[in-house]
mmCIF file of C-alpha atoms in Angstrom:
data_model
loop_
_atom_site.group_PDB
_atom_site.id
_atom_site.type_symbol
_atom_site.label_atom_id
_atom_site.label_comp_id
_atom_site.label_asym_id
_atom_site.label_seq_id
_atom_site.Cartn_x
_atom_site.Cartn_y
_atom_site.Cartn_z
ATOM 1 C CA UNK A 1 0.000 0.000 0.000
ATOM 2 C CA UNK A 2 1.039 3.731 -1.204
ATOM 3 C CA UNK A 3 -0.924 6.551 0.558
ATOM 4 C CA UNK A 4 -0.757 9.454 -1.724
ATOM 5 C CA UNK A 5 -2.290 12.756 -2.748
ATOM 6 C CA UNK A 6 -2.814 14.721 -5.809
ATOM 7 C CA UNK A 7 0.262 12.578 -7.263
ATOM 8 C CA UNK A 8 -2.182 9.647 -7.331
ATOM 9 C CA UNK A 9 -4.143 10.914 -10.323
ATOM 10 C CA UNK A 10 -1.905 9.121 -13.593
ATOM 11 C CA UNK A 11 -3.101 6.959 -16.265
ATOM 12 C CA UNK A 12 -6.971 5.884 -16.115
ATOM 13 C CA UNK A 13 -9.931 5.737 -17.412
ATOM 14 C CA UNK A 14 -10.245 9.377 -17.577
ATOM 15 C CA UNK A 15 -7.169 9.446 -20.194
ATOM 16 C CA UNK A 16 -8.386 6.936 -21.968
ATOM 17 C CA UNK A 17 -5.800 4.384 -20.981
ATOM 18 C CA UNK A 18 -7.320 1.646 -19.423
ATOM 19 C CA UNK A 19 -6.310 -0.165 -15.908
ATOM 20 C CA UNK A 20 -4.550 -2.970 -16.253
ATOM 21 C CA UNK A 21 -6.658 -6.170 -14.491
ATOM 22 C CA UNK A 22 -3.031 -6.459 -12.314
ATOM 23 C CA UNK A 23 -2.885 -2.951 -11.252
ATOM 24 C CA UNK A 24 -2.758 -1.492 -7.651
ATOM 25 C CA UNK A 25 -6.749 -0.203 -6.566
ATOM 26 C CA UNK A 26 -6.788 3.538 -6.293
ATOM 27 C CA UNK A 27 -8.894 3.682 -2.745
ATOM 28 C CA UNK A 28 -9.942 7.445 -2.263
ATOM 29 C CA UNK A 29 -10.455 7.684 1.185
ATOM 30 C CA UNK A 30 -12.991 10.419 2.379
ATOM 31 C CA UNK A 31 -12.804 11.775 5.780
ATOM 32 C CA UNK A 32 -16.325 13.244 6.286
ATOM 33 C CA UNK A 33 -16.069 15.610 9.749
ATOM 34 C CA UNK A 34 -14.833 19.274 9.451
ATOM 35 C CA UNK A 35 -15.765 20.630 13.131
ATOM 36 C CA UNK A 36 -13.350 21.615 15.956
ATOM 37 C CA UNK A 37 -11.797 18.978 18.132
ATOM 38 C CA UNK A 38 -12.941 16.189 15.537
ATOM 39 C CA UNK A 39 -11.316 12.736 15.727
ATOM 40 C CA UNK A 40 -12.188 11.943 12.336
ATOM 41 C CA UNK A 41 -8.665 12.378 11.047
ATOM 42 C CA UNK A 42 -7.644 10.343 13.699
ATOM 43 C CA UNK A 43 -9.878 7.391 13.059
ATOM 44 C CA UNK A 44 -8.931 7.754 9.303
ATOM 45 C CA UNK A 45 -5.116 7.587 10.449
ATOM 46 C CA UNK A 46 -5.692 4.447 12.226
ATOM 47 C CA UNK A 47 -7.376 3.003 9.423
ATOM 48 C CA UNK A 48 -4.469 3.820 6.977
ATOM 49 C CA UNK A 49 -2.006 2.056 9.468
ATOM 50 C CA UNK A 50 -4.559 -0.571 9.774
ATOM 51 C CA UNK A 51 -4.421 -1.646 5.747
ATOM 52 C CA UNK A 52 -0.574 -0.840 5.130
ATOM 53 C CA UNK A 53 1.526 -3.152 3.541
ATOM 54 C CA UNK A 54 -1.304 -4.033 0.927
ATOM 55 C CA UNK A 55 0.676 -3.602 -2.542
ATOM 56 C CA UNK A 56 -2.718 -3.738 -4.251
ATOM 57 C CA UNK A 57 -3.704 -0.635 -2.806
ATOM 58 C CA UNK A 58 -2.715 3.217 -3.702
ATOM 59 C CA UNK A 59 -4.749 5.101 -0.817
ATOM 60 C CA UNK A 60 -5.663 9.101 -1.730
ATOM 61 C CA UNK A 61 -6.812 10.897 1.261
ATOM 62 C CA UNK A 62 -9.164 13.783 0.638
ATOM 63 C CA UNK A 63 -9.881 15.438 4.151
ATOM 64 C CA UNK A 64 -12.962 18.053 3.838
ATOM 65 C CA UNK A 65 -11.287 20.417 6.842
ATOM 66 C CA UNK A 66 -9.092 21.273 3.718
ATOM 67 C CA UNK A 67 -11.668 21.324 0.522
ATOM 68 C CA UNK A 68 -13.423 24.623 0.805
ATOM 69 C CA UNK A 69 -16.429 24.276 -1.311
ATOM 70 C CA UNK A 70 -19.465 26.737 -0.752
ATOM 71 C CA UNK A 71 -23.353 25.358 0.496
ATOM 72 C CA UNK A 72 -24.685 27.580 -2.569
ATOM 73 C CA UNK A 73 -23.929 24.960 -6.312
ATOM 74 C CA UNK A 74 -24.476 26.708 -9.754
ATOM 75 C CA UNK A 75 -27.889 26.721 -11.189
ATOM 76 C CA UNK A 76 -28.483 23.747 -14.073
ATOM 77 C CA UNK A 77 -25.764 23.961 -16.738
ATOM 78 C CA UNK A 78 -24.365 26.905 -15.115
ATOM 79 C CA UNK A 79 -20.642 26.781 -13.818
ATOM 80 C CA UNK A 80 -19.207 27.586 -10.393
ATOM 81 C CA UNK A 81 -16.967 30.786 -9.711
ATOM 82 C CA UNK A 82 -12.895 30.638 -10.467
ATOM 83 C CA UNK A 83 -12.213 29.640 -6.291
ATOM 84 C CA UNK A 84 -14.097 26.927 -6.461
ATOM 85 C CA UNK A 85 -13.418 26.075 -9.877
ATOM 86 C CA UNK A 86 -9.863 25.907 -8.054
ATOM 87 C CA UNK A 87 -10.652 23.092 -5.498
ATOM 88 C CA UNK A 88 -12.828 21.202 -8.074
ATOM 89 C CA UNK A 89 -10.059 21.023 -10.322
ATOM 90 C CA UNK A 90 -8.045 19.661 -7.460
ATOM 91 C CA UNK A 91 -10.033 16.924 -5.950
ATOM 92 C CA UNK A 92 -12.406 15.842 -9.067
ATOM 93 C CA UNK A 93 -9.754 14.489 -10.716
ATOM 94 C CA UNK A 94 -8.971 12.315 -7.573
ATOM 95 C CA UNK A 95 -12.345 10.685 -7.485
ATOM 96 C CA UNK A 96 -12.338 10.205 -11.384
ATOM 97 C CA UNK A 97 -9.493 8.107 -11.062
ATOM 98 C CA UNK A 98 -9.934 6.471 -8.192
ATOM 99 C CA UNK A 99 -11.465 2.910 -8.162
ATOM 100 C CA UNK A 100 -13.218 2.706 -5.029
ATOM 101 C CA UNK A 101 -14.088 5.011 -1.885
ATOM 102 C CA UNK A 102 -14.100 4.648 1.971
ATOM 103 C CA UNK A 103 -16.046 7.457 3.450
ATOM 104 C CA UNK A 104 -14.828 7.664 7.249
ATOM 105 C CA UNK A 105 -17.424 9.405 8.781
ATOM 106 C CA UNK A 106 -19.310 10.005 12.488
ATOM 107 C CA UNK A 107 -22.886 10.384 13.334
ATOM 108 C CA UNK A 108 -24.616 13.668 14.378
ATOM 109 C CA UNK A 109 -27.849 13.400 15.191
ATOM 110 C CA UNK A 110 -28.532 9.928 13.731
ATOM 111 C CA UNK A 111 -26.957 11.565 10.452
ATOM 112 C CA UNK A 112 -23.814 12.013 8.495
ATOM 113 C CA UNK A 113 -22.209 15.755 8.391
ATOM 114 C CA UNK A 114 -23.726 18.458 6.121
ATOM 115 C CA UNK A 115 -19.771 18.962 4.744
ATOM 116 C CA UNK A 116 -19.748 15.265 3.383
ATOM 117 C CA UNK A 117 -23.417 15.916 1.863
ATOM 118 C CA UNK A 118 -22.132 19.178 0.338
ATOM 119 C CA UNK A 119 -18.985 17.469 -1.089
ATOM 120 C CA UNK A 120 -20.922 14.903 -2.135
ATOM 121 C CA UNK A 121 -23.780 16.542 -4.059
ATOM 122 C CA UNK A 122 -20.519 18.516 -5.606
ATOM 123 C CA UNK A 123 -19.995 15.989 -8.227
ATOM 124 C CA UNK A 124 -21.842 12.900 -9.717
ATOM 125 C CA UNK A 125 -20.446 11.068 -12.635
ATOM 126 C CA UNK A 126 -17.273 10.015 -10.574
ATOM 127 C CA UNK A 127 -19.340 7.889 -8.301
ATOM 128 C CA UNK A 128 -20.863 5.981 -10.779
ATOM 129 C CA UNK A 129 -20.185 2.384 -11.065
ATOM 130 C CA UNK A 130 -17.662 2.320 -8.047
ATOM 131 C CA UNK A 131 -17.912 0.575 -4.724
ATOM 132 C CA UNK A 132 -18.162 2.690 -0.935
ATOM 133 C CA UNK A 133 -17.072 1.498 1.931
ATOM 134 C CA UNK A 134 -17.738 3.002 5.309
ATOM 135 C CA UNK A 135 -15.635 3.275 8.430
ATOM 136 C CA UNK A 136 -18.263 4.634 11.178
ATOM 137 C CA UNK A 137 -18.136 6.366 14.952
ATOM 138 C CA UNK A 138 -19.865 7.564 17.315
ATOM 139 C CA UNK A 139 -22.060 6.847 20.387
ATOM 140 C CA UNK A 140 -23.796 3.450 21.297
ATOM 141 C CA UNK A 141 -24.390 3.059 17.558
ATOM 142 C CA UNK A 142 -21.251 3.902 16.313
ATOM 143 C CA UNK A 143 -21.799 5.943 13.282
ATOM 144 C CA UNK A 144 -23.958 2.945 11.626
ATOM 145 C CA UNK A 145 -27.247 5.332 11.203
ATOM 146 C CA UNK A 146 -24.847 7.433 9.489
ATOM 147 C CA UNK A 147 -24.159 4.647 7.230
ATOM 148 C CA UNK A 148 -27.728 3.554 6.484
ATOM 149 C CA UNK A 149 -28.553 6.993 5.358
ATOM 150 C CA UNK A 150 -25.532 7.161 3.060
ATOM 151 C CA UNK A 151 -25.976 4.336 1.849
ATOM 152 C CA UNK A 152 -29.297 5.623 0.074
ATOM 153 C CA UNK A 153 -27.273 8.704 -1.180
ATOM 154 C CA UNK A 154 -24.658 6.481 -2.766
ATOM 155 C CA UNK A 155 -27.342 4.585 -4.313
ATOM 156 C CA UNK A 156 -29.066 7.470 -6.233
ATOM 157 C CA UNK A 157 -25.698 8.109 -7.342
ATOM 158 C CA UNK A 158 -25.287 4.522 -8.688
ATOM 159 C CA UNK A 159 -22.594 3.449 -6.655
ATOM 160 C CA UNK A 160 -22.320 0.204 -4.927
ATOM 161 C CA UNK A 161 -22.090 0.552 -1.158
ATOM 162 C CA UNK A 162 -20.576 -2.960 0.286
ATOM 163 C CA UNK A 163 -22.191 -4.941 3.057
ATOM 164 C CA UNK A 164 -19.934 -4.754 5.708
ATOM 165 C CA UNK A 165 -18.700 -1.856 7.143
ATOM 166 C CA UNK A 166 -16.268 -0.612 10.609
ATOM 167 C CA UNK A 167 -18.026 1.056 13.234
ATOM 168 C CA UNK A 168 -16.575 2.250 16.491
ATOM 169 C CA UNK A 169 -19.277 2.213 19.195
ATOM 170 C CA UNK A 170 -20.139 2.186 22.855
ATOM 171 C CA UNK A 171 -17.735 1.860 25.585
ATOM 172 C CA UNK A 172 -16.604 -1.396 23.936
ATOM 173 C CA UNK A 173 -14.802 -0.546 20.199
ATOM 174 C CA UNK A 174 -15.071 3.182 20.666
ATOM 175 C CA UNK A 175 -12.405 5.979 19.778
ATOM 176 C CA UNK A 176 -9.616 6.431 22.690
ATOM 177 C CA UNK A 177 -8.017 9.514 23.219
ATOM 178 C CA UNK A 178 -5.167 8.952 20.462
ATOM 179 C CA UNK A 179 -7.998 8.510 18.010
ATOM 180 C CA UNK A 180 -7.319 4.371 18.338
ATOM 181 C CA UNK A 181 -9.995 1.842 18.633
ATOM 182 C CA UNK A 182 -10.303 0.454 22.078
ATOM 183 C CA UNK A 183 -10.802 -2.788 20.696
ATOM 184 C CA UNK A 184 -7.966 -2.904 18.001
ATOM 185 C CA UNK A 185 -7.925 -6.564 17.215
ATOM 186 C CA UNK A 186 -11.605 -6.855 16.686
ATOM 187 C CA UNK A 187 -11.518 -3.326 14.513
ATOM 188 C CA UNK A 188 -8.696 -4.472 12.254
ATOM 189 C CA UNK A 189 -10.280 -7.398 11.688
ATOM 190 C CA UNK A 190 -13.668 -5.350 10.396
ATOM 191 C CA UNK A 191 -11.548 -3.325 8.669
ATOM 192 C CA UNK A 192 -9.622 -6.204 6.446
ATOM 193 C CA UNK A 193 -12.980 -7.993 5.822
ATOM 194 C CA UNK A 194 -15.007 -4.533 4.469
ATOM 195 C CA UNK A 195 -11.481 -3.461 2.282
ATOM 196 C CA UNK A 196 -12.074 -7.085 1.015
ATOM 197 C CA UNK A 197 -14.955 -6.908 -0.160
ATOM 198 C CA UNK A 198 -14.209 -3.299 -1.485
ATOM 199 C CA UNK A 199 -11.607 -4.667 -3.746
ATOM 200 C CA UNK A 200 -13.512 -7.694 -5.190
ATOM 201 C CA UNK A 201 -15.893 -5.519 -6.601
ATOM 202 C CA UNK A 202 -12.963 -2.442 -7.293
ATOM 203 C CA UNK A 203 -11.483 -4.760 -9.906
ATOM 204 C CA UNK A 204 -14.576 -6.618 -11.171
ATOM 205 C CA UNK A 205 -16.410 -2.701 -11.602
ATOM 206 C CA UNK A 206 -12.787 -1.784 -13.089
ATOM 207 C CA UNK A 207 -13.220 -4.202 -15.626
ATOM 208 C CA UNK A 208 -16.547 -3.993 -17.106
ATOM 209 C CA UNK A 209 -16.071 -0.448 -17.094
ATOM 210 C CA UNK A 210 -13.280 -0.477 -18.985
ATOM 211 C CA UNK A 211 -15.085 -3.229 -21.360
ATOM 212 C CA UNK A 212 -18.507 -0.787 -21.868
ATOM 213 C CA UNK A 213 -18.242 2.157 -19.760
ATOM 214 C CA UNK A 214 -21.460 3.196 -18.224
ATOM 215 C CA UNK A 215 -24.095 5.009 -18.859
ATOM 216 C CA UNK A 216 -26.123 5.372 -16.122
#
C-alpha cells in the first residue's frame, strides 16, 4: 500500500488508458467531519495504518477540513466561480481516477455531516459504477445510522455501497483519546474484511467499465 495525494491521479480511465486487471486499486479515502476537536482524522489515520503493507492498494486521502467548497452549487448547466473552480479542479480528478471510496465518517444526530453531503452533491459522474465502503463512529451506535442513510445517497448516485462496514461504538470498540480503537484486534479485523470486499468488486467494476463504460 502507497498513501498518496494529488500525485495519485496518472493513467486511467479518464485518459483513456485503461487499468490494467493487475494494477494497484486507487482507494480514495474520504474523511467526512470538518468541526473543531474532531477525531475523524484520527480514526482515518488508524485506518491507513490498519491496511498498510497491501501492494494492491494506492490510498488518496481527501480530508474536507481542507476542501473549501461553498453550500450555494451553480444553477443547471451553469458553472461555479474561479475559487471553487480551483478546489474542483483539485479533488475531481482524484475521485475520477480512483477505483473505489471509503467514506470515514461520524454520526450527528442519527446523520452524516452536512460537509460530506455538500462534497458529495458537488460531483456525480465520478461515483458511478464504483464501490463505498464506510468506516463509522460515534455513540452506542457507532456511526452505523450514518451509514444507512448514506448508503441511500450512494445509491441514487449509482454506486455500490458494500455490506460490511467498521463502526466504532459504545464503551466497547469506541475511539480512545489517540484517536485508536479500544478494541484494536476486533476493529482491524472489520476493517480487512469490508477493504475485502471493497476490492472484489474495485477490480470486477474496473473491468466492465473499462469493457462498456457506463451510462447510467
Amino acid at each position: 500500500m502507497s498513501v498518496t495525494g494529488k500525485e495519485a491521479v496518472t493513467g486511467n480511465e479518464t485518459d483513456g488508458a485503461p487499468e490494467s486487471r493487475e494494477a494497484p486499486l486507487r482507494v480514495a479515502v474520504v474523511v467526512g467531519s470538518v468541526r473543531e476537536g474532531r477525531q475523524g482524522r484520527a480514526v482515518a489515520d488508524w485506518f491507513l495504518g490498519t491496511v498498510a503493507g497491501d501492494p494492491g492498494l494506492v490510498l488518496d486521502v481527501i480530508d474536507l477540513a481542507t476542501v473549501d467548497l461553498p453550500l450555494v452549487l451553480p444553477g443547471w448547466g451553469g458553472r461555479p466561480d474561479p475559487g471553487t473552480a480551483a478546489v474542483l479542479q483539485d479533488v475531481s480528478p482524484r475521485l475520477a481516477t480512483a477505483d473505489a471510496f471509503v467514506v470515514v465518517t461520524p454520526e450527528y444526530n442519527h446523520s452524516f455531516p452536512a460537509a460530506l453531503k455538500n462534497f458529495i452533491d458537488w460531483h456525480y459522474t465520478q461515483w458511478q459504477a464504483k464501490p463505498v465502503g464506510f468506516v463509522s463512529y460515534g455513540g452506542l451506535g457507532g456511526g452505523l445510522r450514518a451509514v444507512e442513510q448514506l448508503r441511500l445517497v450512494f445509491a441514487e448516485l449509482h454506486a455500490m455501497t458494500v455490506r460490511d462496514s467498521v463502526s466504532l461504538h459504545g464503551p466497547w470498540s469506541g475511539i480512545a483519546e489517540d484517536g485508536r480503537p479500544r478494541d484494536a484486534d476486533v476493529c482491524a479485523g472489520a476493517a480487512k474484511g469490508m477493504l475485502g470486499q471493497l476490492a472484489w468488486w474495485a477490480r470486477a467494476l474496473r473491468a466492465a467499465r473499462a469493457e462498456r463504460p457506463y451510462a447510467g
